[in-house]
Structures are given as structure tokens and as C-alpha cells.
Tab-separated table of C-alpha atoms in Angstrom:
chain	number	residue	atom	x	y	z
S	1	MET	CA	0.064	-0.271	0.178
S	2	SER	CA	1.251	3.246	-0.738
S	3	GLY	CA	2.358	5.647	2.410
S	4	ARG	CA	0.989	9.071	0.175
S	5	GLY	CA	-2.503	9.569	0.018
S	6	LEU	CA	-4.744	10.815	-2.898
S	7	LEU	CA	-6.270	14.347	-3.229
S	8	MET	CA	-9.081	14.063	-5.462
S	9	TRP	CA	-9.132	17.330	-7.780
S	10	ASP	CA	-9.731	18.517	-10.886
S	11	GLU	CA	-10.503	22.264	-11.790
S	12	GLY	CA	-13.715	21.405	-13.370
S	13	VAL	CA	-15.688	20.662	-10.186
S	14	THR	CA	-15.899	24.650	-9.690
S	15	LYS	CA	-18.449	24.352	-12.613
S	16	TYR	CA	-20.941	22.606	-10.166
S	17	ASP	CA	-22.319	26.349	-9.841
S	18	PHE	CA	-26.152	26.979	-9.121
S	19	GLY	CA	-25.716	30.745	-9.505
S	20	PRO	CA	-24.352	33.764	-8.082
S	21	SER	CA	-27.341	34.320	-5.379
S	22	HIS	CA	-26.971	30.470	-4.584
S	23	PRO	CA	-25.181	29.591	-1.090
S	24	MET	CA	-23.092	26.891	-2.791
S	25	ASP	CA	-20.657	28.920	-3.900
S	26	PRO	CA	-18.031	26.784	-6.007
S	27	VAL	CA	-15.208	29.733	-4.739
S	28	ARG	CA	-14.996	27.713	-1.413
S	29	LEU	CA	-13.361	24.821	-3.089
S	30	ALA	CA	-11.348	27.201	-5.124
S	31	LEU	CA	-10.009	28.704	-2.022
S	32	THR	CA	-9.786	25.466	-0.152
S	33	MET	CA	-7.362	24.187	-2.763
S	34	GLY	CA	-5.571	27.656	-2.792
S	35	LEU	CA	-5.044	27.141	0.760
S	36	VAL	CA	-4.187	23.282	0.270
S	37	ARG	CA	-1.727	24.405	-1.584
S	38	ALA	CA	-0.224	27.446	0.327
S	39	TYR	CA	0.597	24.735	3.287
S	40	GLY	CA	2.267	22.684	0.442
S	41	LEU	CA	0.034	19.759	1.142
S	42	ASP	CA	-0.502	18.957	-2.568
S	43	ALA	CA	2.971	17.875	-2.468
S	44	ALA	CA	2.522	15.681	0.102
S	45	MET	CA	-0.051	13.486	-1.585
S	46	ASP	CA	-0.602	12.049	-5.289
S	47	VAL	CA	-2.908	15.319	-6.963
S	48	VAL	CA	-5.636	12.817	-8.910
S	49	ALA	CA	-7.924	14.143	-11.249
S	50	ALA	CA	-10.158	11.050	-12.148
S	51	LYS	CA	-12.798	10.713	-15.053
S	52	PRO	CA	-16.439	11.715	-15.004
S	53	ALA	CA	-18.453	8.906	-13.433
S	54	GLY	CA	-20.357	7.170	-16.756
S	55	ASP	CA	-23.622	6.234	-16.960
S	56	SER	CA	-23.190	2.715	-15.693
S	57	THR	CA	-22.010	4.083	-12.439
S	58	LEU	CA	-24.359	6.466	-11.952
S	59	ARG	CA	-26.807	3.898	-12.400
S	60	LEU	CA	-25.514	1.954	-9.303
S	61	VAL	CA	-27.129	4.358	-7.248
S	62	HIS	CA	-29.458	6.692	-9.830
S	63	ARG	CA	-32.454	5.742	-11.986
S	64	GLU	CA	-31.966	5.523	-15.814
S	65	ASP	CA	-35.012	7.855	-16.443
S	66	TYR	CA	-33.504	10.773	-13.653
S	67	VAL	CA	-30.047	10.692	-15.343
S	68	THR	CA	-32.067	11.050	-18.554
S	69	ALA	CA	-33.516	14.104	-16.810
S	70	VAL	CA	-30.048	15.432	-15.287
S	71	ARG	CA	-28.596	15.677	-19.088
S	72	GLU	CA	-31.660	17.187	-20.678
S	73	VAL	CA	-31.874	19.917	-17.871
S	74	SER	CA	-27.858	20.252	-18.279
S	75	ALA	CA	-28.016	20.712	-22.165
S	76	ASP	CA	-31.021	23.053	-21.774
S	77	PRO	CA	-31.568	24.745	-18.063
S	78	GLY	CA	-34.548	26.631	-18.960
S	79	CYS	CA	-36.376	23.407	-19.553
S	80	ALA	CA	-36.350	22.459	-16.088
S	81	ASP	CA	-39.400	22.598	-14.255
S	82	GLY	CA	-39.081	21.066	-11.058
S	83	SER	CA	-39.577	17.797	-11.610
S	84	TYR	CA	-37.105	15.168	-10.772
S	85	GLY	CA	-35.641	18.328	-8.209
S	86	LEU	CA	-34.122	20.201	-10.979
S	87	GLY	CA	-35.469	23.649	-11.548
S	88	THR	CA	-35.938	24.479	-7.963
S	89	MET	CA	-34.769	26.925	-4.813
S	90	ASP	CA	-32.419	24.381	-3.895
S	91	ASP	CA	-31.211	22.753	-7.288
S	92	PRO	CA	-31.697	25.746	-9.906
S	93	ALA	CA	-30.639	24.443	-13.159
S	94	PHE	CA	-27.549	25.301	-14.931
S	95	ALA	CA	-25.717	24.615	-18.116
S	96	GLY	CA	-23.129	21.834	-17.602
S	97	MET	CA	-24.754	20.169	-14.532
S	98	HIS	CA	-24.449	16.795	-15.879
S	99	GLU	CA	-20.988	17.326	-16.621
S	100	ALA	CA	-20.138	18.874	-12.917
S	101	SER	CA	-21.673	16.773	-11.313
S	102	ALA	CA	-20.583	13.511	-12.544
S	103	LEU	CA	-17.230	14.866	-12.624
S	104	ILE	CA	-17.320	15.395	-8.535
S	105	ALA	CA	-19.189	11.935	-8.643
S	106	GLY	CA	-16.113	10.489	-10.872
S	107	GLN	CA	-13.469	11.488	-8.218
S	108	SER	CA	-14.987	9.941	-5.040
S	109	VAL	CA	-15.438	6.847	-7.170
S	110	ALA	CA	-11.774	6.390	-7.987
S	111	GLY	CA	-10.586	7.573	-4.724
S	112	ALA	CA	-12.929	4.419	-3.313
S	113	GLU	CA	-11.712	2.110	-5.768
S	114	ALA	CA	-7.737	3.111	-5.121
S	115	VAL	CA	-8.045	2.772	-1.270
S	116	TRP	CA	-9.941	-0.905	-1.725
S	117	ARG	CA	-7.114	-1.715	-4.144
S	118	GLY	CA	-4.210	-0.960	-1.882
S	119	GLU	CA	-2.763	1.840	-4.228
S	120	ALA	CA	-3.293	4.214	-1.297
S	121	GLY	CA	-4.287	4.207	2.335
S	122	HIS	CA	-6.310	7.672	2.415
S	123	ALA	CA	-8.203	9.633	-0.266
S	124	VAL	CA	-9.695	12.922	-0.064
S	125	ASN	CA	-12.489	14.474	-1.967
S	126	PHE	CA	-13.450	17.753	-0.575
S	127	ALA	CA	-15.830	18.813	-3.588
S	128	GLY	CA	-17.774	15.358	-2.832
S	129	GLY	CA	-19.976	14.799	-0.348
S	130	LEU	CA	-23.283	15.632	-1.557
S	131	HIS	CA	-25.221	13.285	0.175
S	132	HIS	CA	-28.728	14.693	-0.213
S	133	ALA	CA	-29.425	13.180	-3.547
S	134	MET	CA	-31.576	10.623	-4.181
S	135	PRO	CA	-32.109	7.595	-6.431
S	136	GLY	CA	-34.422	9.687	-8.913
S	137	ALA	CA	-34.265	13.190	-7.539
S	138	ALA	CA	-31.903	16.027	-6.623
S	139	ALA	CA	-32.337	17.656	-3.358
S	140	GLY	CA	-30.615	20.075	-1.023
S	141	PHE	CA	-27.990	21.569	-3.564
S	142	CYS	CA	-26.779	17.491	-4.412
S	143	VAL	CA	-27.631	16.301	-8.171
S	144	TYR	CA	-25.393	13.057	-7.821
S	145	ASN	CA	-25.031	11.228	-5.055
S	146	ASP	CA	-21.050	10.752	-4.904
S	147	ALA	CA	-20.942	8.999	-1.366
S	148	ALA	CA	-23.465	6.528	-2.221
S	149	LEU	CA	-22.179	5.946	-5.769
S	150	ALA	CA	-18.547	5.039	-4.063
S	151	ILE	CA	-20.060	3.006	-1.532
S	152	ALA	CA	-21.974	1.166	-3.937
S	153	ARG	CA	-18.672	0.881	-6.408
S	154	LEU	CA	-17.100	-0.970	-3.352
S	155	LEU	CA	-19.776	-3.309	-3.096
S	156	GLU	CA	-19.356	-4.378	-6.951
S	157	LEU	CA	-15.921	-4.913	-6.416
S	158	GLY	CA	-16.929	-7.284	-3.802
S	159	ALA	CA	-16.935	-5.589	-0.354
S	160	GLU	CA	-18.769	-7.160	2.179
S	161	ARG	CA	-18.716	-4.159	4.952
S	162	ILE	CA	-18.705	-0.354	4.496
S	163	ALA	CA	-19.152	1.905	7.240
S	164	TYR	CA	-20.409	5.322	6.326
S	165	VAL	CA	-20.185	8.673	8.892
S	166	ASP	CA	-21.914	11.670	8.272
S	167	VAL	CA	-21.055	14.579	10.490
S	168	ASP	CA	-22.902	17.063	8.229
S	169	VAL	CA	-24.907	19.254	10.254
S	170	HIS	CA	-27.747	18.060	7.734
S	171	HIS	CA	-29.043	14.474	7.709
S	172	GLY	CA	-27.130	11.841	5.499
S	173	ASP	CA	-30.410	10.816	3.980
S	174	GLY	CA	-29.567	10.253	0.429
S	175	VAL	CA	-26.828	7.582	1.421
S	176	GLN	CA	-29.436	6.721	3.971
S	177	ALA	CA	-31.755	5.522	1.387
S	178	ALA	CA	-29.547	4.173	-0.958
S	179	PHE	CA	-28.350	1.109	1.567
S	180	TRP	CA	-31.687	0.901	3.951
S	181	ASP	CA	-32.311	-2.275	2.969
S	182	ASP	CA	-28.399	-3.437	2.708
S	183	PRO	CA	-26.685	-5.213	6.166
S	184	ARG	CA	-23.227	-4.655	4.003
S	185	VAL	CA	-23.276	-0.926	4.521
S	186	LEU	CA	-23.800	0.795	8.080
S	187	THR	CA	-24.750	4.397	7.859
S	188	ILE	CA	-24.155	6.726	10.748
S	189	SER	CA	-25.075	10.560	10.811
S	190	LEU	CA	-24.329	12.998	13.317
S	191	HIS	CA	-26.838	15.970	12.551
S	192	GLU	CA	-28.995	19.170	13.848
S	193	HIS	CA	-32.566	17.587	14.855
S	194	PRO	CA	-34.989	17.134	12.077
S	195	ARG	CA	-37.157	19.486	14.123
S	196	THR	CA	-35.357	22.514	13.365
S	197	LEU	CA	-33.482	21.773	9.987
S	198	PHE	CA	-33.974	20.237	6.525
S	199	PRO	CA	-34.110	17.271	5.539
S	200	GLN	CA	-36.381	17.098	8.587
S	201	THR	CA	-35.314	13.423	8.811
S	202	GLY	CA	-32.796	11.562	10.543
S	203	TRP	CA	-34.967	10.121	13.629
S	204	PRO	CA	-33.152	7.550	15.770
S	205	GLU	CA	-36.146	5.434	15.128
S	206	GLU	CA	-34.748	5.239	11.164
S	207	THR	CA	-32.673	2.397	12.076
S	208	GLY	CA	-32.914	0.530	8.662
S	209	GLY	CA	-35.059	-1.961	6.531
S	210	ALA	CA	-36.611	-5.114	7.252
S	211	SER	CA	-33.336	-6.695	5.917
S	212	ALA	CA	-30.787	-4.551	7.410
S	213	GLU	CA	-32.182	-3.679	11.105
S	214	GLY	CA	-29.817	-1.652	12.884
S	215	GLY	CA	-27.623	-0.456	9.577
S	216	ALA	CA	-28.984	3.047	9.880
S	217	VAL	CA	-28.071	5.242	13.026
S	218	ASN	CA	-29.189	8.676	13.637
S	219	LEU	CA	-28.148	10.672	16.216
S	220	ALA	CA	-30.247	14.114	16.245
S	221	LEU	CA	-28.982	16.836	17.981
S	222	PRO	CA	-30.441	19.810	19.835
S	223	ALA	CA	-30.031	23.101	18.279
S	224	GLY	CA	-27.324	25.035	19.926
S	225	THR	CA	-24.868	22.073	20.507
S	226	GLY	CA	-21.214	23.037	20.893
S	227	ASP	CA	-17.713	21.458	21.018
S	228	ALA	CA	-18.165	19.745	24.567
S	229	GLY	CA	-21.866	18.078	23.307
S	230	TRP	CA	-20.890	17.292	19.780
S	231	LEU	CA	-17.632	15.386	20.672
S	232	ARG	CA	-19.386	14.065	23.468
S	233	ALA	CA	-22.311	12.704	21.360
S	234	PHE	CA	-19.826	11.396	18.319
S	235	HIS	CA	-17.603	9.206	20.874
S	236	ALA	CA	-20.599	7.796	22.578
S	237	VAL	CA	-21.893	5.991	19.625
S	238	VAL	CA	-19.153	5.835	16.665
S	239	PRO	CA	-16.108	4.291	17.924
S	240	GLU	CA	-18.515	1.177	19.820
S	241	LEU	CA	-20.389	0.611	16.604
S	242	LEU	CA	-17.739	0.659	14.074
S	243	ALA	CA	-15.554	-1.489	16.451
S	244	GLY	CA	-18.615	-4.025	16.373
S	245	PHE	CA	-19.155	-3.427	12.512
S	246	ARG	CA	-15.470	-4.131	11.627
S	247	PRO	CA	-15.700	-2.049	7.964
S	248	GLN	CA	-13.194	-3.134	5.358
S	249	LEU	CA	-13.004	0.913	4.458
S	250	LEU	CA	-14.252	3.648	6.217
S	251	VAL	CA	-16.125	6.529	4.096
S	252	THR	CA	-16.742	9.778	5.907
S	253	GLN	CA	-18.657	13.019	5.397
S	254	HIS	CA	-17.181	16.615	6.931
S	255	GLY	CA	-19.648	19.096	5.848
S	256	ALA	CA	-18.319	22.364	7.871
S	257	ASP	CA	-21.798	23.623	8.428
S	258	THR	CA	-21.880	22.443	11.801
S	259	HIS	CA	-19.937	25.742	12.727
S	260	PHE	CA	-21.039	28.381	15.031
S	261	GLU	CA	-20.868	31.008	12.044
S	262	ASP	CA	-22.566	28.667	9.508
S	263	PRO	CA	-25.625	31.042	7.973
S	264	LEU	CA	-27.662	27.757	7.183
S	265	ALA	CA	-27.948	25.614	10.635
S	266	HIS	CA	-27.999	26.351	14.521
S	267	LEU	CA	-25.236	24.373	15.876
S	268	ALA	CA	-22.047	26.372	17.855
S	269	VAL	CA	-19.164	24.039	17.024
S	270	SER	CA	-15.850	25.277	16.424
S	271	LEU	CA	-13.084	24.536	13.651
S	272	ASP	CA	-11.101	22.930	16.504
S	273	ALA	CA	-13.780	20.719	17.300
S	274	GLN	CA	-14.058	19.821	13.641
S	275	ARG	CA	-10.449	19.248	13.069
S	276	ALA	CA	-11.381	16.708	15.974
S	277	VAL	CA	-13.542	14.955	14.760
S	278	GLN	CA	-11.213	14.269	11.523
S	279	GLU	CA	-8.455	13.075	13.497
S	280	ALA	CA	-10.787	10.520	15.094
S	281	CYS	CA	-12.223	9.263	11.913
S	282	HIS	CA	-8.761	9.062	10.601
S	283	ASP	CA	-7.927	7.381	13.915
S	284	LEU	CA	-10.931	4.816	13.724
S	285	ALA	CA	-10.050	4.108	10.146
S	286	HIS	CA	-6.645	2.889	11.126
S	287	ALA	CA	-8.330	0.871	14.318
S	288	HIS	CA	-10.923	-0.856	12.578
S	289	ALA	CA	-10.553	-0.625	8.877
S	290	ASP	CA	-6.739	-1.490	8.521
S	291	GLY	CA	-6.590	2.635	7.621
S	292	ARG	CA	-8.405	2.234	4.240
S	293	TRP	CA	-10.337	6.120	4.578
S	294	LEU	CA	-12.482	7.822	2.163
S	295	ALA	CA	-12.678	11.366	3.359
S	296	LEU	CA	-15.539	13.630	1.596
S	297	GLY	CA	-16.480	17.070	1.860
S	298	GLY	CA	-20.202	18.202	1.856
S	299	GLY	CA	-21.932	21.148	3.173
S	300	GLY	CA	-20.508	24.359	4.342
S	301	TYR	CA	-21.888	28.106	4.044
S	302	ALA	CA	-19.367	30.462	5.517
S	303	ILE	CA	-17.089	29.772	2.340
S	304	VAL	CA	-14.218	32.088	3.376
S	305	ASP	CA	-13.894	31.936	7.483
S	306	VAL	CA	-14.654	28.403	7.978
S	307	VAL	CA	-14.608	26.178	4.657
S	308	PRO	CA	-11.021	26.294	3.387
S	309	ARG	CA	-9.445	25.967	6.864
S	310	SER	CA	-11.291	22.864	7.755
S	311	TRP	CA	-11.185	21.222	4.653
S	312	THR	CA	-7.249	22.013	4.599
S	313	HIS	CA	-7.313	20.587	8.035
S	314	LEU	CA	-9.028	17.172	6.550
S	315	VAL	CA	-6.517	16.853	3.766
S	316	GLY	CA	-3.443	17.475	6.026
S	317	ILE	CA	-4.609	14.799	8.656
S	318	ALA	CA	-5.279	12.497	5.460
S	319	ALA	CA	-1.770	13.128	4.315
S	320	HIS	CA	-0.197	12.857	7.762
S	321	ARG	CA	0.947	16.258	7.894
S	322	PRO	CA	-1.475	17.788	9.911
S	323	VAL	CA	-1.337	21.146	9.826
S	324	GLU	CA	-0.852	23.310	13.382
S	325	PRO	CA	-4.144	24.707	14.334
S	326	GLY	CA	-2.075	27.867	16.026
S	327	SER	CA	-0.027	28.548	12.451
S	328	VAL	CA	-0.152	31.954	10.900
S	329	ILE	CA	-2.102	31.532	7.308
S	330	PRO	CA	0.271	32.410	4.669
S	331	ALA	CA	-0.197	36.021	3.265
S	332	SER	CA	-0.074	34.874	-0.447
S	333	TRP	CA	-3.728	32.782	0.685
S	334	ARG	CA	-5.046	35.701	1.958
S	335	ASP	CA	-4.350	37.821	-0.525
S	336	GLU	CA	-6.135	35.089	-2.937
S	337	VAL	CA	-8.971	35.352	-0.815
S	338	TYR	CA	-9.306	38.997	-1.058
S	339	ALA	CA	-8.864	39.185	-4.809
S	340	TRP	CA	-11.934	36.292	-5.199
S	341	THR	CA	-14.056	38.097	-2.558
S	342	ARG	CA	-13.258	41.105	-1.276
S	343	GLN	CA	-13.335	39.652	1.858
S	344	LEU	CA	-10.633	39.749	4.815
S	345	ALA	CA	-9.186	36.040	5.444
S	346	PRO	CA	-8.830	34.663	8.742
S	347	SER	CA	-4.916	34.569	10.139
S	348	ARG	CA	-4.993	31.286	11.889
S	349	MET	CA	-5.969	27.773	11.494
S	350	THR	CA	-7.632	27.600	14.770
S	351	ASP	CA	-10.786	29.563	16.427
S	352	GLY	CA	-8.760	29.763	19.604
S	353	ARG	CA	-10.639	26.694	21.080
S	354	THR	CA	-9.545	23.739	23.338
S	355	PRO	CA	-12.285	21.147	22.900
S	356	GLU	CA	-13.197	18.909	25.666
S	357	TRP	CA	-15.632	16.301	26.461
S	358	ALA	CA	-17.210	14.387	28.909
S	359	GLU	CA	-16.469	10.412	28.067
S	360	TRP	CA	-19.982	8.551	27.937
S	361	GLU	CA	-18.774	5.949	30.149
S	362	ALA	CA	-18.435	8.136	33.160
S	363	GLY	CA	-22.008	8.638	33.108
S	364	TYR	CA	-24.625	10.430	31.869
S	365	ASP	CA	-27.595	12.729	32.980
S	366	PRO	CA	-30.994	11.261	32.278
S	367	ALA	CA	-32.257	15.447	32.551
S	368	ASP	CA	-29.816	16.930	29.849
S	369	ARG	CA	-30.979	17.431	26.403
S	370	LEU	CA	-27.686	16.096	24.748
S	371	ASP	CA	-27.606	12.849	26.893
S	372	GLN	CA	-31.440	12.283	26.076
S	373	ALA	CA	-30.468	12.208	22.114
S	374	VAL	CA	-27.424	9.994	22.583
S	375	LEU	CA	-29.675	7.735	24.574
S	376	ALA	CA	-32.004	7.589	22.087
S	377	THR	CA	-29.898	6.473	19.655
S	378	ARG	CA	-28.409	3.969	21.492
S	379	ARG	CA	-31.813	2.644	22.747
S	380	ALA	CA	-32.857	2.550	18.904
S	381	VAL	CA	-30.021	0.744	17.398
S	382	PHE	CA	-27.340	-0.644	20.048
S	383	PRO	CA	-29.496	-3.941	20.861
S	384	LEU	CA	-30.019	-4.287	17.055
S	385	ARG	CA	-26.485	-4.824	16.881
S	386	GLY	CA	-25.556	-7.120	19.604
S	387	LEU	CA	-24.773	-3.912	21.836
S	388	LEU	CA	-25.597	-2.838	25.392
S	389	PRO	CA	-27.525	0.512	25.077
């Protein structure tokens, strides 16, 4: 196995662009890659521009009529009428939609293949993580579900146990839906409670289909949850489940929209806690999946202050060259940010926090809202997986 990780990158992913008034601004991808380069992390990894996913790959998850519809809208955005979720406020049609979406999917699939074949231990596609796309519809800024496609390709290659951990602020509903009845895939999603956030799914009682009971895990966190609660919840659920499942490869989705500055959600997590979970996912891949790890991006709409820093930390961790949180961000990148956005860039790779949390094993408070959320998930799923709640 190569000691170098893979960074999946093609400038073409920045053409995944819903328009100037849409929160999913592709400049966040360009700025992230710029910061990765400013820290020299691109030299610490093999940068790979994979081919777009072809129709046979897309059909591993998506219906043929849906792929056809995306192609038609891509060629003529004016024909989008909201059917298949295309041409809506969340997913406006744009020229080249199919090509840009297939390119992002191709990066995630190729990264998964390389890790599975032992060509690299880790692969990162921060343009990926488009976890809301359904088999037959676009949803939540997502056209093709690259995470689900990568997992489906691994199953096609013979994988028997794939774990997916999603720490985006929104429920990973599309990936859950794709593998609802497949016992070979364990999906775990930590997200803001569906009472207060799109897509209004991801309740603890959603535990998988009849042939895969306990295959879906949902931890719905109260709005306002900060570092200590978020990290406590993650460590109270994820490590024990992965230890029991013994995945052959770990896929993780690292949406940066849990951050307290994100404009579209209501958690209060810092960059430093996001980095701590990225490190935990890396460690869990080594502990339970022989180091095989595919890390994806996802949501994140504080496009200057949060997203580039969060995902640069992710790349550094995957490259085994973690970025020191207190390091001063290179002036070249801060100049790049101002040139692109006319905004002032952050100066350091930290929010100045030192995240700490209380371990679940030390006891819990049944009157605490965060602990109630963790208990609901453990009680719903752990017995189905032969674990004590």
C-alpha cells in the first residue's frame, strides 16, 4: 500500500455552480485548494484528476430516467420545471450540470477504488459529500450522490462491510436511503435535530429496513449544541459501532456547516472541534478498517472563514502532515481570498478553542437534552447490533 494519500482534484468541479445568489458558491472549493497549496499539502499527496462517472456507474444508485433528465436540463436549463427536483430554489438548473456533477462523483468513486485496491491508504475529495441526492431526484444542493456511488462501487468490487459516518449538520438522507435494506453498509449520521433543520429526517427511530435492521444510525442533536456536546455524542456512539461492525473501508463526510458561523444551521461547533473529529475518523479507520479511508467534503456556507480551513485540516490529516492549528495562514492565500471575494481572510488555522468533552462511560444525565439524544440513539440501535445501550 502506498504511503501517500490521494487528493482528488480537477478544476472542473468549480463548474458545479447554481448561480451567484446560491449559498453553495464554488469559490469555496477553489479557496480550499488554494489553502492546501499554500501549506504545500498538494506536494505531500498524489493529486489525481479522475474521469467523470459514466452512466453505468451513475446507475449503481440513480435511476436511468433521472440521469436522462439531468442530461436534458444540463443541455437546456430553460426546460427545468421542478420535476426530478431540478429547477427548484435549492437545485436551480445550470448549463453543464450533468458534466460537473458526474465529475465530482467520478472523483469519489476513483478515490474509493484506489483505496480498496491498496494503491493508497487514504483518499480525500472535498468537492464531494453531496449526500442529499436521491436515486430519482436532486435535493438539498445535491444532484448525484457521490458518497453513495462510491460505496455502491465498493460493493460491486466485492466489499462486504462498508461504514459511512456523516458529521454534516444535515442528515445524510440520500446515503441512508440508498442502503436502507443492505446489511453490508452501516450508515451513521450526526446532525441537527430534524425538528429544526432540513431535510426533517434522521430520527433515532430510523434504523434500517427489514433486511438490514440496525444498519442505519441517526443521532439528532439539539439546536445550539457546541463543541463539548458534539464531541461527546460522536464518541458515545461511533467508535463502539465501528468496533462491532469491523468495516473493510471507512467513508466519512465532513460537512463544515456545523460551525457556529454557518448561516444555514444552528449548531455551535468550532473549527477546532471539527478538526478533532477529522482526527478521530482517521484514527478509527486505522483501528477498524486497516487504515482504508475515503474522506469527503459536504455542506458549509461560511465560504471564507470556515470551509477552506476545515477541509485543509482534513487534507493535512489524510496526508499525515497535520496543519498546526496555531499556525499563521500564508499571506499569499489571504491575498487570494481578497482578490476573489473582497473579504478579509482569517489569520490562523484555529478558532482558539481547546475542545474537551466528558466520556459517556463516566455516566450520563437523563435530564440533559444532549444526553437524551445520545440515549435515544443507543436504545434504538445498539440492541439491534448486539450491543448494550
